mmCIF file of C-alpha atoms (C1' of nucleotides) in Angstrom:
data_model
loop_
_atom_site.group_PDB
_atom_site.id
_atom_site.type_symbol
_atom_site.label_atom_id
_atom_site.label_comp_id
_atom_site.label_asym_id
_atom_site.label_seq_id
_atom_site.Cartn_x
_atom_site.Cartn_y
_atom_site.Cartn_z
ATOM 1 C CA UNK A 25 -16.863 -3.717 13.778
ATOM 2 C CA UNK A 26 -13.111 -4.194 12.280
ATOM 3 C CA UNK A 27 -14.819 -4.333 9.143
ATOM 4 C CA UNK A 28 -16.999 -1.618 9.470
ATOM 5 C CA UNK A 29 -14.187 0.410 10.743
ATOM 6 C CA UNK A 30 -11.865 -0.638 7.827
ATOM 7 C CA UNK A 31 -14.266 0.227 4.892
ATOM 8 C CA UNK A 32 -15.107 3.608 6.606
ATOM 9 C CA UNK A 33 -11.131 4.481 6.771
ATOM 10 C CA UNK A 34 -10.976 3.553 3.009
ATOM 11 C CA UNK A 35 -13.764 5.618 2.016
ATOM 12 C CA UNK A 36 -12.257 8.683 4.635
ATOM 13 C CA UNK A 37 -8.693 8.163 2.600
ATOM 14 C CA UNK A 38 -9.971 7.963 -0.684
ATOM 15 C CA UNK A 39 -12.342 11.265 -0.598
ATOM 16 C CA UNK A 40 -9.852 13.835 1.120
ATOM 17 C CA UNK A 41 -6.330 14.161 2.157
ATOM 18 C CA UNK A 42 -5.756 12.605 5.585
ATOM 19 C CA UNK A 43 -1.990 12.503 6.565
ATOM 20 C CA UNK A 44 -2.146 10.864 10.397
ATOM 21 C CA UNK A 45 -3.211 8.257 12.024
ATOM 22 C CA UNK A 46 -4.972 10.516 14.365
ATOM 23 C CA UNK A 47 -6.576 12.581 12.336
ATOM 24 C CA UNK A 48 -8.266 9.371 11.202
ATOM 25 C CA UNK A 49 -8.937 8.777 14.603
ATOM 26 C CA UNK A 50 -11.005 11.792 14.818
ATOM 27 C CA UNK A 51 -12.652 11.622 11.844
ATOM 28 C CA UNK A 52 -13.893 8.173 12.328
ATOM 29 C CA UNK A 53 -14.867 9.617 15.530
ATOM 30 C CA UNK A 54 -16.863 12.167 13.927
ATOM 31 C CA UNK A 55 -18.794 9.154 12.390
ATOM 32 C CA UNK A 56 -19.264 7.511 15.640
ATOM 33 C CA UNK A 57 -16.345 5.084 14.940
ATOM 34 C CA UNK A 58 -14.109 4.821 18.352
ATOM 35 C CA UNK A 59 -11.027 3.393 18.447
ATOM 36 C CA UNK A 60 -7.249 4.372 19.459
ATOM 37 C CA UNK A 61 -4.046 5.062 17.045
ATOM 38 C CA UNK A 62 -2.781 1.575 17.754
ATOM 39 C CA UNK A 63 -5.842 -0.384 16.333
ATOM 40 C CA UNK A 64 -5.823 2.266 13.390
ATOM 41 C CA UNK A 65 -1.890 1.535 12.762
ATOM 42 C CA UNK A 66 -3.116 -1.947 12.249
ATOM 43 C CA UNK A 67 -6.250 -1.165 10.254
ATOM 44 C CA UNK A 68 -3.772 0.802 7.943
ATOM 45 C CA UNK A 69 -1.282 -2.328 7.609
ATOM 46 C CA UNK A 70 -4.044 -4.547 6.799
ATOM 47 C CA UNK A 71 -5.708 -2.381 3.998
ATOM 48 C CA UNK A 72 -1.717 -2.310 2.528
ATOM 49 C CA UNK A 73 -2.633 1.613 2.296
ATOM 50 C CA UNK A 74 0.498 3.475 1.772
ATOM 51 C CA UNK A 75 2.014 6.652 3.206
ATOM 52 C CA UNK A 76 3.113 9.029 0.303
ATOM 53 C CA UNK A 77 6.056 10.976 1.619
ATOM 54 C CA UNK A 78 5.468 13.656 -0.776
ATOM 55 C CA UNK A 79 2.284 15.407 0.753
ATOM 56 C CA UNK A 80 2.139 12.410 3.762
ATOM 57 C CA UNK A 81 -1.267 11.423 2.237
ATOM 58 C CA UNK A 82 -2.307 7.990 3.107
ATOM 59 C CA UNK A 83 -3.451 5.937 0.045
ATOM 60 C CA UNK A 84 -4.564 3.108 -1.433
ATOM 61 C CA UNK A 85 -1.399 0.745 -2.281
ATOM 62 C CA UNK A 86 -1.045 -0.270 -5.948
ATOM 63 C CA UNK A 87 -0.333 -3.737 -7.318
ATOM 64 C CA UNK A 88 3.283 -4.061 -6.515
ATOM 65 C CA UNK A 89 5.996 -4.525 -8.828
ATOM 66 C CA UNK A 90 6.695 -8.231 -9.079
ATOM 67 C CA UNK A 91 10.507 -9.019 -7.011
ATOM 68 C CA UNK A 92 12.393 -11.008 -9.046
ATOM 69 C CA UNK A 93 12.746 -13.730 -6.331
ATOM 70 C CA UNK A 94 13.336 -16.839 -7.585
ATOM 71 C CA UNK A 95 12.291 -20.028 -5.717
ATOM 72 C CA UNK A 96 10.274 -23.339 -6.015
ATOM 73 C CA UNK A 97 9.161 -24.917 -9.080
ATOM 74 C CA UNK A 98 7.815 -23.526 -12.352
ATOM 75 C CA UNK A 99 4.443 -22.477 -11.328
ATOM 76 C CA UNK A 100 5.701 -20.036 -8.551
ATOM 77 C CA UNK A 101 8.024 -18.877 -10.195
ATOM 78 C CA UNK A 102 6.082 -17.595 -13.242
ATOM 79 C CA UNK A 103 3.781 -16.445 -10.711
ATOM 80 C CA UNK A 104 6.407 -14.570 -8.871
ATOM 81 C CA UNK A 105 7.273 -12.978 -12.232
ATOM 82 C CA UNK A 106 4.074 -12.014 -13.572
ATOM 83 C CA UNK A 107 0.928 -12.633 -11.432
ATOM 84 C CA UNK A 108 -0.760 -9.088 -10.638
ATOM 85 C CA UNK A 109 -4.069 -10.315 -9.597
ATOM 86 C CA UNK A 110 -6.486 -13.220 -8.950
ATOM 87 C CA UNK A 111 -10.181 -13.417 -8.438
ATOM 88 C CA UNK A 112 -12.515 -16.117 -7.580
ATOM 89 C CA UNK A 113 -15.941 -16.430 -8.479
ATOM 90 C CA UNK A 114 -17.063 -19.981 -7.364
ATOM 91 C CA UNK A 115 -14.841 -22.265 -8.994
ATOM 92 C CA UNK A 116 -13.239 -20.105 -11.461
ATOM 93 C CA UNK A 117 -10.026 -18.078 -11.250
ATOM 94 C CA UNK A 118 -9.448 -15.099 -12.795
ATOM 95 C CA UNK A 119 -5.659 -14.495 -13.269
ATOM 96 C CA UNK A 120 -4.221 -10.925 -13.879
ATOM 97 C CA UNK A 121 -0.214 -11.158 -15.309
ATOM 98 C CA UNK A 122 1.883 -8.335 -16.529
ATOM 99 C CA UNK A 123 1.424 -7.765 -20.575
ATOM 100 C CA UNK A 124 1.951 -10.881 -22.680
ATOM 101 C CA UNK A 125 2.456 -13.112 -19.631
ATOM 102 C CA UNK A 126 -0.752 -15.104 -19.512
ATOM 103 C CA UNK A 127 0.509 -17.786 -22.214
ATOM 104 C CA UNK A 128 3.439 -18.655 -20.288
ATOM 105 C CA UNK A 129 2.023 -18.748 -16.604
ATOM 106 C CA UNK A 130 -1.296 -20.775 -18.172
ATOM 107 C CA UNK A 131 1.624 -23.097 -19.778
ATOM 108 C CA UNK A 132 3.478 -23.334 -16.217
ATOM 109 C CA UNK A 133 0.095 -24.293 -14.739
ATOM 110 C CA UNK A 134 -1.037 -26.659 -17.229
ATOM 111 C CA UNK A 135 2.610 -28.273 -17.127
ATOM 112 C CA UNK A 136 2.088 -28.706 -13.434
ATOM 113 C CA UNK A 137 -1.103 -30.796 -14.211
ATOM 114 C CA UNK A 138 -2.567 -30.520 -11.111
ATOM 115 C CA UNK A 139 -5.720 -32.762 -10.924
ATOM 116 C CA UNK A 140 -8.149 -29.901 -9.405
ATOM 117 C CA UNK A 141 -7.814 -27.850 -12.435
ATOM 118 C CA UNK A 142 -10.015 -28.761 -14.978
ATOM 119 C CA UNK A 143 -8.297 -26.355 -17.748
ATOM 120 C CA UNK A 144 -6.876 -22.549 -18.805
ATOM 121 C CA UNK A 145 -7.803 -20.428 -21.202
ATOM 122 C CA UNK A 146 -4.986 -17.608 -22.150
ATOM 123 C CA UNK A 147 -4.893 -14.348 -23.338
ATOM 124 C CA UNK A 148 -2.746 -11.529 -23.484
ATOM 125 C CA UNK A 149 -2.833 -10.437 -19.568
ATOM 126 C CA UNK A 150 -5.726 -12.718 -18.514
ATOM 127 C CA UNK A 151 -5.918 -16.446 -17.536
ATOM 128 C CA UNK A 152 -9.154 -18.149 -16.828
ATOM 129 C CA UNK A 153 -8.870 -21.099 -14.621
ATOM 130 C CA UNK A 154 -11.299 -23.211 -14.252
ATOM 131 C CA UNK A 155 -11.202 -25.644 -11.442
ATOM 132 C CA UNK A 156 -12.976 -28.285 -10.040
ATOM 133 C CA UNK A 157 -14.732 -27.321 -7.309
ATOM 134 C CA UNK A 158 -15.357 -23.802 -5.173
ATOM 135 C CA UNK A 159 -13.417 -25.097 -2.460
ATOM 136 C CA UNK A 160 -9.986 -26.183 -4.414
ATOM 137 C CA UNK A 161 -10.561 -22.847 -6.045
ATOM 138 C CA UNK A 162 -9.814 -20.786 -3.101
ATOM 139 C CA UNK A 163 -7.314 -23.049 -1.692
ATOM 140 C CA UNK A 164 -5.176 -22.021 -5.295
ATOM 141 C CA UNK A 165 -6.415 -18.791 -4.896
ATOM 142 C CA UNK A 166 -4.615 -18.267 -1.433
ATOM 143 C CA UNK A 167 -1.969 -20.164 -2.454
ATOM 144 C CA UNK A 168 -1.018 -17.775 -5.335
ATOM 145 C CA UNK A 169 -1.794 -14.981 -3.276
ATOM 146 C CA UNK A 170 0.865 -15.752 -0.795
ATOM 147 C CA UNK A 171 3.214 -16.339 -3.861
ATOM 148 C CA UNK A 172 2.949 -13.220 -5.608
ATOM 149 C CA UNK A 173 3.063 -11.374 -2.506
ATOM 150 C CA UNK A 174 6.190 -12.758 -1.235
ATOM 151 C CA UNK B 153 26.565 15.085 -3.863
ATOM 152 C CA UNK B 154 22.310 15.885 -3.333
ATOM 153 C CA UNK B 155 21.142 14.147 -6.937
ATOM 154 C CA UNK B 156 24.085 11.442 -6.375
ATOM 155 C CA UNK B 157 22.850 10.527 -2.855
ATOM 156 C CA UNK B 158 19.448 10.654 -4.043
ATOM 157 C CA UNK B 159 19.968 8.447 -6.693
ATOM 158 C CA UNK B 160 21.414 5.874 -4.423
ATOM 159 C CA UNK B 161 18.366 6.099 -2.742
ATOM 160 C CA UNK B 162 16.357 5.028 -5.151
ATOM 161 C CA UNK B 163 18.649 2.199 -6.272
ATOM 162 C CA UNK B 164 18.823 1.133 -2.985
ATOM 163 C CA UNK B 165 15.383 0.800 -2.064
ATOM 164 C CA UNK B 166 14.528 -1.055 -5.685
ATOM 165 C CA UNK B 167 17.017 -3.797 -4.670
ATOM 166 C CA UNK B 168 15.949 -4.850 -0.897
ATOM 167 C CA UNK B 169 13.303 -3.861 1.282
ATOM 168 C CA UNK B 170 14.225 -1.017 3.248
ATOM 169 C CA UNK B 171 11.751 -0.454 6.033
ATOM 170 C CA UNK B 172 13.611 2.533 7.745
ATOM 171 C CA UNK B 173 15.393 5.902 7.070
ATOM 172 C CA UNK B 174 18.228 4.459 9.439
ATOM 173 C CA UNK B 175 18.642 1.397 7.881
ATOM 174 C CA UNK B 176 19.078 3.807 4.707
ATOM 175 C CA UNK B 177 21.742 5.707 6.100
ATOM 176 C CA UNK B 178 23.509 2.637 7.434
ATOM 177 C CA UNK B 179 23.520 1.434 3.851
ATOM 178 C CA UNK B 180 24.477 5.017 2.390
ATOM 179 C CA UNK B 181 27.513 4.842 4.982
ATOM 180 C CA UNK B 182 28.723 1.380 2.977
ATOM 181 C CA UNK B 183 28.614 2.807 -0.340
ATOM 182 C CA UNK B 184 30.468 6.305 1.369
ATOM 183 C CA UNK B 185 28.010 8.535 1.522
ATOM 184 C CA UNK B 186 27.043 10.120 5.073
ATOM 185 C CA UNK B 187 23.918 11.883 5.599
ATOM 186 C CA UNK B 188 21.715 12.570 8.436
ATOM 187 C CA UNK B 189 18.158 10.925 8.961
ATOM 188 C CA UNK B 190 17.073 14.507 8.325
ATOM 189 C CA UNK B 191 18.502 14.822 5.282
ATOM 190 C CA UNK B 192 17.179 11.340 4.263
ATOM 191 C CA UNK B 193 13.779 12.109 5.598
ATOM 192 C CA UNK B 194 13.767 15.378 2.488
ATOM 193 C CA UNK B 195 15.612 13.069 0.402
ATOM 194 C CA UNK B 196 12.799 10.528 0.304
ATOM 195 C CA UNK B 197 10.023 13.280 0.095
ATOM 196 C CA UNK B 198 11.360 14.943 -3.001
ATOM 197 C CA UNK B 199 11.730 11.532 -3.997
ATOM 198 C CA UNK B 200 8.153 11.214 -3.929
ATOM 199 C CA UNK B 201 8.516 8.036 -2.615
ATOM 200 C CA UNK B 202 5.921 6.047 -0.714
ATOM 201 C CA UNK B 203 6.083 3.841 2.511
ATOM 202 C CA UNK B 204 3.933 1.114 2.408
ATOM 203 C CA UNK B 205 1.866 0.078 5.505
ATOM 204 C CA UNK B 206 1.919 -3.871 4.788
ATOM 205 C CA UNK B 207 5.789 -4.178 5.600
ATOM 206 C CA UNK B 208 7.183 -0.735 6.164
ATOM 207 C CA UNK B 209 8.868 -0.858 2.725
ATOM 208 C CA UNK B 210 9.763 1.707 0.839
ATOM 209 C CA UNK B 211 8.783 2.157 -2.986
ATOM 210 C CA UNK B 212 8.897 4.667 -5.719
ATOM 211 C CA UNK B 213 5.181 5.632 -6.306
ATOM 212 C CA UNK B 214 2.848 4.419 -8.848
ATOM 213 C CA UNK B 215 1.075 6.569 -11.591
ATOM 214 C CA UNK B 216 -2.446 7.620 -10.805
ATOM 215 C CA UNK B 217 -4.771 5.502 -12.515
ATOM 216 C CA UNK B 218 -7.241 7.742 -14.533
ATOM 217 C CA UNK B 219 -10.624 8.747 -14.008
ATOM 218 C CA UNK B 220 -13.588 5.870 -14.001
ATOM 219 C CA UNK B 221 -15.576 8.667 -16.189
ATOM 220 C CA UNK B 222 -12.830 8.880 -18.655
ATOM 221 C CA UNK B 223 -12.164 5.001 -19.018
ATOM 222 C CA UNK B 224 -16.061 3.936 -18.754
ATOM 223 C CA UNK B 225 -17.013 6.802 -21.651
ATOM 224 C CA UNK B 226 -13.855 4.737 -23.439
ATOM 225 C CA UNK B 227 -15.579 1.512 -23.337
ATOM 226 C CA UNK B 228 -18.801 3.162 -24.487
ATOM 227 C CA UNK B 229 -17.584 4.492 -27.695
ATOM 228 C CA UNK B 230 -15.432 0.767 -27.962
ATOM 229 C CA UNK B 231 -18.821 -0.988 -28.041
ATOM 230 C CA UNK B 232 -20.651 0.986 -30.058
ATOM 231 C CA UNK B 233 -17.531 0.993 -32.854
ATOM 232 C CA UNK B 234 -17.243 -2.734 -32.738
ATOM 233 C CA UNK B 235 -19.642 -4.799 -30.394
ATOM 234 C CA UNK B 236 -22.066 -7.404 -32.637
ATOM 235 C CA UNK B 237 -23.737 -9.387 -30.229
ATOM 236 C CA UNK B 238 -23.611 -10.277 -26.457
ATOM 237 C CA UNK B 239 -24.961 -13.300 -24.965
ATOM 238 C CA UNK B 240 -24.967 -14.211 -20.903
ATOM 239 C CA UNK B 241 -24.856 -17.660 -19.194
ATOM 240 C CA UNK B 242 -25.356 -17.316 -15.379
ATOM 241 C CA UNK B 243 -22.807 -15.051 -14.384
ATOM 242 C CA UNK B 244 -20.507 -15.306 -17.709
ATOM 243 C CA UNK B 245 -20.837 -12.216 -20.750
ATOM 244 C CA UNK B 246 -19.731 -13.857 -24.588
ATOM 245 C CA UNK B 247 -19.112 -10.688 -26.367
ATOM 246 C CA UNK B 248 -18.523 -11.210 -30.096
ATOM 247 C CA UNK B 249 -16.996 -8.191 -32.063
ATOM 248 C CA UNK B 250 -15.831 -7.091 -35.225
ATOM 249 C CA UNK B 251 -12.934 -9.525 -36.735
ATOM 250 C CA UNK B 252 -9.657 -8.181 -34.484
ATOM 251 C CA UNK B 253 -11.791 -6.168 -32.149
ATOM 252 C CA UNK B 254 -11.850 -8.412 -29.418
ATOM 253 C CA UNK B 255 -8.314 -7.152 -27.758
ATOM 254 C CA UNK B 256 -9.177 -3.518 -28.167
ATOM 255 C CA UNK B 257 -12.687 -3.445 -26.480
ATOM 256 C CA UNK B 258 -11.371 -6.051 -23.591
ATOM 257 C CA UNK B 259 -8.541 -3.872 -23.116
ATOM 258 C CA UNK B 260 -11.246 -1.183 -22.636
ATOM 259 C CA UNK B 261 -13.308 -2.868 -19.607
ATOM 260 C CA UNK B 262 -10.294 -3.862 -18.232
ATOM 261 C CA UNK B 263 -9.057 -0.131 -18.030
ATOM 262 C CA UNK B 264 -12.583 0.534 -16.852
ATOM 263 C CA UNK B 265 -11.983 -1.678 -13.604
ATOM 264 C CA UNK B 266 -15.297 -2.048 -12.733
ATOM 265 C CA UNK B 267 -15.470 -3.716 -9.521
ATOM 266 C CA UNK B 268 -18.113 -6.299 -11.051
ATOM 267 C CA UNK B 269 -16.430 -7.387 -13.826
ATOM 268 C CA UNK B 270 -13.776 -10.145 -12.299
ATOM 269 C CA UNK B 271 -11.935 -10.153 -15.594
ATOM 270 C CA UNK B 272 -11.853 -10.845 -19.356
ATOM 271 C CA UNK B 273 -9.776 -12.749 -21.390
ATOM 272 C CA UNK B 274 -10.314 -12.043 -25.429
ATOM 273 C CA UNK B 275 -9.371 -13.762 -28.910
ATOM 274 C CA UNK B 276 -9.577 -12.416 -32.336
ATOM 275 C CA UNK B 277 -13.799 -11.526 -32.246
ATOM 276 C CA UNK B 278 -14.876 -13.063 -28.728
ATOM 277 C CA UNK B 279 -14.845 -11.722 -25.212
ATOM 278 C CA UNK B 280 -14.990 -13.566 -22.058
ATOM 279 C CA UNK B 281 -16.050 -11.335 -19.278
ATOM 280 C CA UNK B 282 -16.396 -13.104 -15.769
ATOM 281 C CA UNK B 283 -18.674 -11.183 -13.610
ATOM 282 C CA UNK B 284 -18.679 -11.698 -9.890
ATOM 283 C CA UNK B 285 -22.412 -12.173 -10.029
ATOM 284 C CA UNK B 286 -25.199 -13.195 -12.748
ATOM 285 C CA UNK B 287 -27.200 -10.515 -12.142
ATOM 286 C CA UNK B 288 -24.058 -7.842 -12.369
ATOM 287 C CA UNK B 289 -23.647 -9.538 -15.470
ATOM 288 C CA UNK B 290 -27.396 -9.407 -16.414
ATOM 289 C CA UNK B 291 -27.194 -5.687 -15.736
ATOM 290 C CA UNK B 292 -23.902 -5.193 -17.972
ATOM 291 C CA UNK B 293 -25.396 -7.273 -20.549
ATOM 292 C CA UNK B 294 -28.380 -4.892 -21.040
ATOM 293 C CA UNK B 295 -26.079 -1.537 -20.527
ATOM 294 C CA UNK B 296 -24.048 -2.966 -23.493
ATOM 295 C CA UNK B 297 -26.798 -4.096 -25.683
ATOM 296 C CA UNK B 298 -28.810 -0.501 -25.115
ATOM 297 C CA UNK B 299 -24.968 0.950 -26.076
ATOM 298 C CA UNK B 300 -24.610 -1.496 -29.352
ATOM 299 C CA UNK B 301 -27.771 0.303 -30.715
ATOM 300 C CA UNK B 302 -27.606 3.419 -30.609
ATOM 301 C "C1'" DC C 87 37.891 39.882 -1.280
ATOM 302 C "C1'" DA C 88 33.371 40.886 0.845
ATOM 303 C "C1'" DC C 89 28.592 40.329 0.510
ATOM 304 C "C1'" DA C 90 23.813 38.948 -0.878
ATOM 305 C "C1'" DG C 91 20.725 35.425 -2.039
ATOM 306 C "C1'" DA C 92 19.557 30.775 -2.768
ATOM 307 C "C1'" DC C 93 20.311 25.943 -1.498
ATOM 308 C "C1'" DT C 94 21.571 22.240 1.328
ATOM 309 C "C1'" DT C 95 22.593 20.025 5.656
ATOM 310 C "C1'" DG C 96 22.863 18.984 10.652
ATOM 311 C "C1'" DC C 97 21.100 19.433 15.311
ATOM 312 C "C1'" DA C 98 17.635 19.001 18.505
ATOM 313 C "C1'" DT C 99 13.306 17.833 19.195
ATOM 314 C "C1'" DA C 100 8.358 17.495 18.078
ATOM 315 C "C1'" DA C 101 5.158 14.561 15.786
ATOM 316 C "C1'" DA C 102 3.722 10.287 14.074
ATOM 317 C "C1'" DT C 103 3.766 5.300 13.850
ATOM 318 C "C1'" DA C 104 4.518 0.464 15.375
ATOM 319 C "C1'" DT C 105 4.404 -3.084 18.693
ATOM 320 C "C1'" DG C 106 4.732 -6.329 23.110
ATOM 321 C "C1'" DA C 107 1.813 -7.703 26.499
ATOM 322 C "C1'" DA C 108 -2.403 -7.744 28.833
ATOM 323 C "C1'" DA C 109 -7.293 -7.231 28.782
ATOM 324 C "C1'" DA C 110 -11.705 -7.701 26.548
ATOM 325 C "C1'" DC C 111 -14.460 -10.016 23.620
ATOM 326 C "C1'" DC C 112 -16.331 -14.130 20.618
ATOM 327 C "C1'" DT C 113 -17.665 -18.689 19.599
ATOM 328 C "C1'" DA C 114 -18.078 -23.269 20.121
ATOM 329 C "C1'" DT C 115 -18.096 -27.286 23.291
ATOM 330 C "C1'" DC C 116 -18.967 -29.796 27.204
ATOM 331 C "C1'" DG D 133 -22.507 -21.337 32.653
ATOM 332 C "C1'" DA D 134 -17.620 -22.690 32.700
ATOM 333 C "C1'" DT D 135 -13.658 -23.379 29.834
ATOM 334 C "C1'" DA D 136 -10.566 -23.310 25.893
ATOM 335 C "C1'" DG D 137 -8.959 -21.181 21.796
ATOM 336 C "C1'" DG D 138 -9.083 -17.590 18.837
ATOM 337 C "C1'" DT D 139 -9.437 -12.736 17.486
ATOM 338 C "C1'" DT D 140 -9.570 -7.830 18.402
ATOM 339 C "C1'" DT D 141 -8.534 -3.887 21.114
ATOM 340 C "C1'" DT D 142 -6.143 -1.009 24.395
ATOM 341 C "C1'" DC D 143 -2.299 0.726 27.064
ATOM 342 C "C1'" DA D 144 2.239 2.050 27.464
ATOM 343 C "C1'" DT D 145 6.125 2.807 25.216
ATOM 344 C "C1'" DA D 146 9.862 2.105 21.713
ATOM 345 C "C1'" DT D 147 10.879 3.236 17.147
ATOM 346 C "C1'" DT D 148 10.608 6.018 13.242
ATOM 347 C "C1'" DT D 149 9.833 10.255 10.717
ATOM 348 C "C1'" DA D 150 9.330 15.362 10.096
ATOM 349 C "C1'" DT D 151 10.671 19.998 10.860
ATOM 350 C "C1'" DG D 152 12.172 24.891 12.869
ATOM 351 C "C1'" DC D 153 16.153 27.015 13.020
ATOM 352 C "C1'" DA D 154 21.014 27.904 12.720
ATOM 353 C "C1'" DA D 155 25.102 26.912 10.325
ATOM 354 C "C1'" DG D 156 27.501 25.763 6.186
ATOM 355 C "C1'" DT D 157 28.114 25.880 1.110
ATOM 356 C "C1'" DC D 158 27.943 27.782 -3.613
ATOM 357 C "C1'" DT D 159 27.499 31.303 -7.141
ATOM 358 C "C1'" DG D 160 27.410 35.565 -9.067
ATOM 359 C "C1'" DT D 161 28.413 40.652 -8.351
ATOM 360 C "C1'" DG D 162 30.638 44.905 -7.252
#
DNA sequence: CACAGACTTGCATAAATATGAAAACCTATC
DNA sequence: GATAGGTTTTCATATTTATGCAAGTCTGTG
């Protein structure tokens, strides 16, 4: 249901202008969707949607500029720095950095050495990490999600 | 005093998170300047700036990303100017291009953000585009060769 | 100076959002 | 099917934000 609900409330946000939780409410209603303002306050929090003060238009967040933060070693810090994005598909990570930080984060990660990835390829804005297994794959995965989210 | 305040504002909120037009005004008060919630409330709307859900911060607002038509037409045009050959294992595209094409055209799908295509990471003449799924990637790999040839 | 018109701000309050705590609901285990 | 542990939802309400309207401020004009 949560699920259900969420996607619907995405797809609501992204085709008109919706500027309260309760219109929401009523709109999901409209599609047989019950729920109260509370549960859709949390719905919103989860998605990371974002409340333009401008026209009070609930959106879709965009990737966050990185905080300049600095803690830990190396890896999380270059991730900190320049880490947009990561994907998984099976056991391979796709990493999204800011322009012309791919090198250095691959570099940070290879430094680290960490036995459950097998290698990096580099580009400009892309890293390809290729681990051993599925498994170890998401565990990095969360891991630099959590990082480059603060 | 309106464009100095609001320029605090924004300075403010780019240093820490600021979750609430209170907190703002407590933090206006330190530097000397005395406002109103109301006043911050406008402040922040001709600000254009955005609250997002996942913390309460606030943030200056991104730039609209531009139209999927626009960007996938771009990557059309890319492909038929430089793409020579395109070969798939499982769920993995090798694109090989003209000599220095490589950046330009992955630059392209990336723009495109097609929700199959995990990522890419390019050279000087080859493409690595990780789809999430072989068959996405079966699909793409047909789209691109009917593109390459007229 | 007195006044008009355009902006900006504060006050009071309406509207919208977030959240603690309890209830309802799931899922797996004995 | 009873119980424990977890997740999701609601209710009630606190917190936060927006806004109509009146007052204050600024600028140019006669």
């Amino acid at each position: 249901m949560k699920t259900y609900r969420q996607s619907a409330i995405l797809d609501l946000v992204s085709r008109q202008v919706v500027r309260s939780q309760n219109t929401l409410r009523r709109q999901l209603a409209a599609r047989g969707i019950t729920a109260t303002q509370a549960t859709i306050s949390r719905d919103i929090k989860e998605l990371g949607l974002v409340k333009r003060a401008a026209d009070g238009a609930y959106q879709k967040a965009q990737i966050e500029t990185p905080s300049p933060t600095v803690t830990g070693d190396r890896v999380r810090r270059a991730v900190v720095a320049s880490l947009c994005r990561a994907d998984r598909v099976q056991q391979l990570l796709v990493l999204k950095t800011d322009p012309g930080q791919a090198q250095p984060l691959a570099f940070a990660l290879d430094q680290a050495a960490w036995p459950e990835v097998v290698g990096t390829v580099a580009g400009d804005d892309t890293i390809l990490v290729v681990m051993r297994t599925a498994q170890s794959a998401r565990i990095l995965e969360r891991r630099l999600g959590r990082w480059a989210q603060g």
